Coordinates of N, CA and C in Angstrom, one line a residue:
M211 N 254.8 98.1 223.1 CA 255.3 99.2 222.2 C 255.4 100.5 223.0
T212 N 256.5 101.1 222.9 CA 256.7 102.4 223.6 C 256.1 103.5 222.8
T213 N 256.0 104.7 223.5 CA 255.5 105.9 222.8 C 256.4 106.3 221.6
S214 N 257.7 106.2 221.8 CA 258.6 106.5 220.7 C 258.4 105.6 219.5
D215 N 258.2 104.3 219.8 CA 257.9 103.4 218.7 C 256.6 103.7 217.9
T216 N 255.6 104.1 218.7 CA 254.3 104.4 218.1 C 254.5 105.7 217.3
D217 N 255.2 106.7 217.8 CA 255.4 107.9 217.1 C 256.1 107.6 215.8
E218 N 257.1 106.8 215.8 CA 257.9 106.4 214.6 C 257.0 105.7 213.6
S219 N 256.2 104.8 214.1 CA 255.3 104.1 213.1 C 254.2 105.0 212.6
V220 N 253.8 105.9 213.4 CA 252.8 106.9 212.9 C 253.5 107.8 211.8
R221 N 254.7 108.3 212.1 CA 255.4 109.1 211.2 C 255.7 108.4 209.8
A222 N 256.0 107.1 210.0 CA 256.2 106.3 208.8 C 255.0 106.1 207.9
E223 N 253.8 105.9 208.6 CA 252.6 105.8 207.9 C 252.2 107.1 207.3
L224 N 252.4 108.2 208.0 CA 252.1 109.5 207.5 C 252.9 109.8 206.2
N225 N 254.2 109.5 206.3 CA 255.0 109.7 205.1 C 254.6 108.8 203.9
R226 N 254.2 107.6 204.2 CA 253.8 106.7 203.1 C 252.5 107.2 202.5
L227 N 251.6 107.7 203.3 CA 250.3 108.3 202.7 C 250.6 109.5 202.0
R228 N 251.5 110.4 202.5 CA 251.8 111.6 201.8 C 252.5 111.3 200.4
E229 N 253.4 110.3 200.4 CA 254.0 109.9 199.1 C 252.9 109.5 198.1
S230 N 251.9 108.8 198.6 CA 250.8 108.4 197.7 C 250.1 109.6 197.2
I231 N 249.8 110.5 198.1 CA 249.1 111.8 197.7 C 249.9 112.6 196.7
D232 N 251.2 112.6 196.9 CA 252.1 113.3 195.9 C 252.0 112.7 194.6
N233 N 252.0 111.4 194.6 CA 252.0 110.6 193.3 C 250.6 110.9 192.6
I234 N 249.6 110.9 193.3 CA 248.2 111.1 192.8 C 248.2 112.6 192.2
D235 N 248.7 113.5 193.0 CA 248.7 114.9 192.5 C 249.4 115.0 191.2
A236 N 250.6 114.4 191.1 CA 251.3 114.4 189.9 C 250.5 113.8 188.7
A237 N 249.8 112.7 189.0 CA 249.0 112.1 187.9 C 247.9 113.0 187.5
V238 N 247.3 113.7 188.5 CA 246.2 114.6 188.2 C 246.7 115.7 187.3
V239 N 247.9 116.3 187.6 CA 248.4 117.4 186.8 C 248.7 116.9 185.3
H240 N 249.3 115.7 185.2 CA 249.5 115.1 183.9 C 248.3 114.8 183.1
M241 N 247.2 114.4 183.8 CA 245.9 114.1 183.1 C 245.3 115.4 182.7
L242 N 245.4 116.5 183.5 CA 244.9 117.8 183.1 C 245.6 118.3 181.9
A243 N 246.9 118.1 181.9 CA 247.7 118.6 180.7 C 247.3 117.9 179.5
E244 N 247.0 116.6 179.5 CA 246.5 115.8 178.4 C 245.1 116.3 178.0
R245 N 244.3 116.6 179.0 CA 242.9 117.0 178.7 C 243.0 118.4 177.9
F246 N 243.9 119.3 178.4 CA 244.0 120.6 177.8 C 244.6 120.5 176.4
K247 N 245.5 119.5 176.1 CA 246.0 119.3 174.8 C 244.8 119.0 173.8
C248 N 243.9 118.1 174.3 CA 242.7 117.8 173.5 C 241.8 119.0 173.3
T249 N 241.6 119.7 174.4 CA 240.6 120.8 174.2 C 241.2 122.0 173.4
Q250 N 242.6 122.1 173.3 CA 243.2 123.0 172.4 C 242.9 122.6 171.0
Q251 N 242.9 121.4 170.7 CA 242.6 120.9 169.3 C 241.1 121.2 169.0
V252 N 240.3 121.0 170.0 CA 238.8 121.3 169.8 C 238.7 122.8 169.5
G253 N 239.4 123.6 170.3 CA 239.4 125.1 170.1 C 239.8 125.5 168.7
H254 N 240.9 124.9 168.2 CA 241.3 125.2 166.8 C 240.3 124.7 165.8
L255 N 239.7 123.5 166.0 CA 238.6 123.0 165.1 C 237.4 124.0 165.1
K256 N 237.0 124.4 166.3 CA 235.9 125.3 166.4 C 236.2 126.6 165.7
A257 N 237.4 127.2 165.9 CA 237.8 128.4 165.3 C 237.8 128.3 163.7
N258 N 238.4 127.2 163.3 CA 238.5 127.0 161.8 C 237.1 126.9 161.1
H259 N 236.1 126.5 161.9 CA 234.8 126.3 161.3 C 233.8 127.3 161.9
K260 N 234.3 128.4 162.5 CA 233.5 129.5 163.0 C 232.4 129.0 163.9
L261 N 232.8 128.0 164.8 CA 231.8 127.6 165.8 C 232.1 128.4 167.1
P262 N 231.1 128.5 167.9 CA 231.3 129.3 169.1 C 232.2 128.6 170.1
P263 N 232.9 129.4 170.9 CA 233.8 128.7 171.9 C 233.1 127.9 172.9
A264 N 231.9 128.3 173.3 CA 231.1 127.6 174.3 C 230.1 126.7 173.7
D265 N 229.7 125.6 174.3 CA 228.7 124.7 173.9 C 227.9 124.3 175.1
P266 N 226.9 125.1 175.5 CA 226.1 124.9 176.7 C 225.5 123.5 176.8
D267 N 225.0 123.0 175.7 CA 224.4 121.6 175.7 C 225.5 120.6 176.1
R268 N 226.6 120.6 175.5 CA 227.7 119.7 175.8 C 228.1 119.8 177.2
E269 N 228.2 121.1 177.7 CA 228.7 121.3 179.1 C 227.7 120.7 180.1
A270 N 226.4 120.9 179.8 CA 225.4 120.4 180.7 C 225.5 118.8 180.8
E271 N 225.7 118.2 179.6 CA 225.8 116.8 179.5 C 227.0 116.3 180.3
Q272 N 228.1 117.0 180.2 CA 229.4 116.7 180.9 C 229.2 116.8 182.4
I273 N 228.5 117.9 182.8 CA 228.3 118.1 184.2 C 227.5 117.0 184.8
A274 N 226.4 116.6 184.1 CA 225.5 115.5 184.6 C 226.3 114.2 184.7
R275 N 227.1 114.0 183.6 CA 227.9 112.8 183.6 C 228.9 112.7 184.7
L276 N 229.6 113.8 185.0 CA 230.6 113.9 186.0 C 230.0 113.7 187.4
R277 N 228.8 114.3 187.6 CA 228.1 114.2 188.9 C 227.8 112.7 189.1
R278 N 227.3 112.0 188.1 CA 227.1 110.5 188.2 C 228.3 109.8 188.6
L279 N 229.4 110.1 187.9 CA 230.7 109.4 188.1 C 231.1 109.7 189.6
A280 N 231.0 110.9 190.0 CA 231.4 111.3 191.4 C 230.5 110.5 192.4
E281 N 229.2 110.4 192.2 CA 228.4 109.7 193.1 C 228.8 108.2 193.2
N282 N 229.1 107.6 192.0 CA 229.6 106.2 192.0 C 230.9 106.0 192.7
A283 N 231.7 107.0 192.7 CA 233.1 107.0 193.3 C 233.0 107.4 194.7
K284 N 231.9 107.7 195.3 CA 231.7 108.2 196.6 C 232.4 109.5 196.9
L285 N 232.3 110.4 195.8 CA 232.9 111.8 195.9 C 231.7 112.7 195.8
D286 N 231.8 113.8 196.5 CA 230.7 114.8 196.6 C 230.5 115.3 195.2
P287 N 229.3 115.1 194.6 CA 229.0 115.5 193.2 C 229.0 117.0 193.1
A288 N 228.7 117.8 194.1 CA 228.8 119.2 194.1 C 230.3 119.7 193.9
F289 N 231.2 119.0 194.6 CA 232.6 119.3 194.5 C 233.0 119.0 193.0
A290 N 232.6 117.8 192.5 CA 233.0 117.5 191.1 C 232.5 118.5 190.1
E291 N 231.3 118.9 190.3 CA 230.7 119.9 189.4 C 231.5 121.3 189.5
K292 N 231.9 121.7 190.7 CA 232.7 122.9 190.8 C 234.0 122.8 190.1
L293 N 234.6 121.6 190.3 CA 235.9 121.4 189.6 C 235.7 121.4 188.1
L294 N 234.7 120.8 187.6 CA 234.5 120.8 186.1 C 234.2 122.2 185.6
N295 N 233.3 122.9 186.4 CA 233.0 124.3 186.0 C 234.3 125.2 185.9
F296 N 235.2 124.9 186.8 CA 236.5 125.7 186.8 C 237.3 125.3 185.6
I297 N 237.3 124.0 185.3 CA 238.0 123.6 184.1 C 237.4 124.1 182.8
I298 N 236.0 124.0 182.7 CA 235.3 124.5 181.6 C 235.6 126.0 181.3
A299 N 235.6 126.8 182.4 CA 235.9 128.2 182.3 C 237.3 128.5 181.6
E300 N 238.2 127.7 182.0 CA 239.6 127.8 181.5 C 239.6 127.3 180.0
V301 N 238.9 126.3 179.7 CA 238.8 125.8 178.3 C 238.2 126.9 177.4
I302 N 237.1 127.5 177.9 CA 236.4 128.6 177.1 C 237.4 129.7 176.9
R303 N 238.1 130.1 177.9 CA 239.1 131.2 177.8 C 240.1 130.8 176.7
H304 N 240.6 129.6 176.7 CA 241.5 129.2 175.6 C 240.9 129.2 174.3
H305 N 239.6 128.8 174.2 CA 238.9 128.8 172.9 C 238.7 130.2 172.4
E306 N 238.4 131.1 173.3 CA 238.2 132.5 172.9 C 239.5 133.1 172.4
R307 N 240.5 132.8 173.1 CA 241.8 133.3 172.6 C 242.2 132.7 171.3
I308 N 242.0 131.4 171.1 CA 242.3 130.8 169.8 C 241.4 131.5 168.7
A309 N 240.2 131.7 169.0 CA 239.2 132.3 168.0 C 239.4 133.8 167.8
G310 N 240.2 134.4 168.7 CA 240.4 135.9 168.7 C 239.2 136.6 169.2
D311 N 238.3 135.9 170.0 CA 237.1 136.6 170.5 C 237.5 137.2 171.9
P312 N 236.9 138.3 172.3 CA 237.1 138.8 173.7 C 236.5 137.8 174.7
P313 N 237.1 137.7 175.8 CA 236.6 136.8 176.9 C 235.1 137.1 177.3
A314 N 234.3 136.1 177.6 CA 233.0 136.3 178.0 C 233.0 136.8 179.5
G315 N 231.9 137.4 179.9 CA 231.8 137.9 181.3 C 232.0 136.8 182.3
D316 N 231.1 135.8 182.4 CA 231.1 134.7 183.3 C 231.1 133.4 182.6
A317 N 232.3 132.9 182.3 CA 232.4 131.7 181.4 C 232.3 130.4 182.3
A318 N 232.2 130.5 183.6 CA 232.2 129.3 184.4 C 231.1 128.4 184.1
S319 N 230.0 128.9 183.6 CA 228.9 128.0 183.3 C 228.7 127.6 181.9
E320 N 229.8 127.9 181.1 CA 229.7 127.7 179.7 C 230.9 126.8 179.2
G321 N 230.9 126.3 178.1 CA 231.7 125.6 177.1 C 232.8 124.6 177.4
L322 N 232.8 123.6 176.6 CA 233.9 122.6 176.4 C 234.4 122.7 175.1

């Protein structure tokens, strides 16, 4: 095999892997969109029943659950927790907007 053949095969493999990454990224975006559709419904339910936008007990359960899932999937649990905290902060922001409440100072450690 010549160098040019190797380069071509490497480029082909790189493209194949990048296409897979692009497909996974698209799936992640669509899954997040579905998740936020559900959390918007939760936000409306909470607002209609005068429940607080954040639920620290639920959030702690979800973080622990996600850390376990990450460990089982051979993914860094700390990374998974950071990702979930980022998502939770956005969910709380949506719930506060739905409820008409002013945003909390540091919502990263609160609410689903």
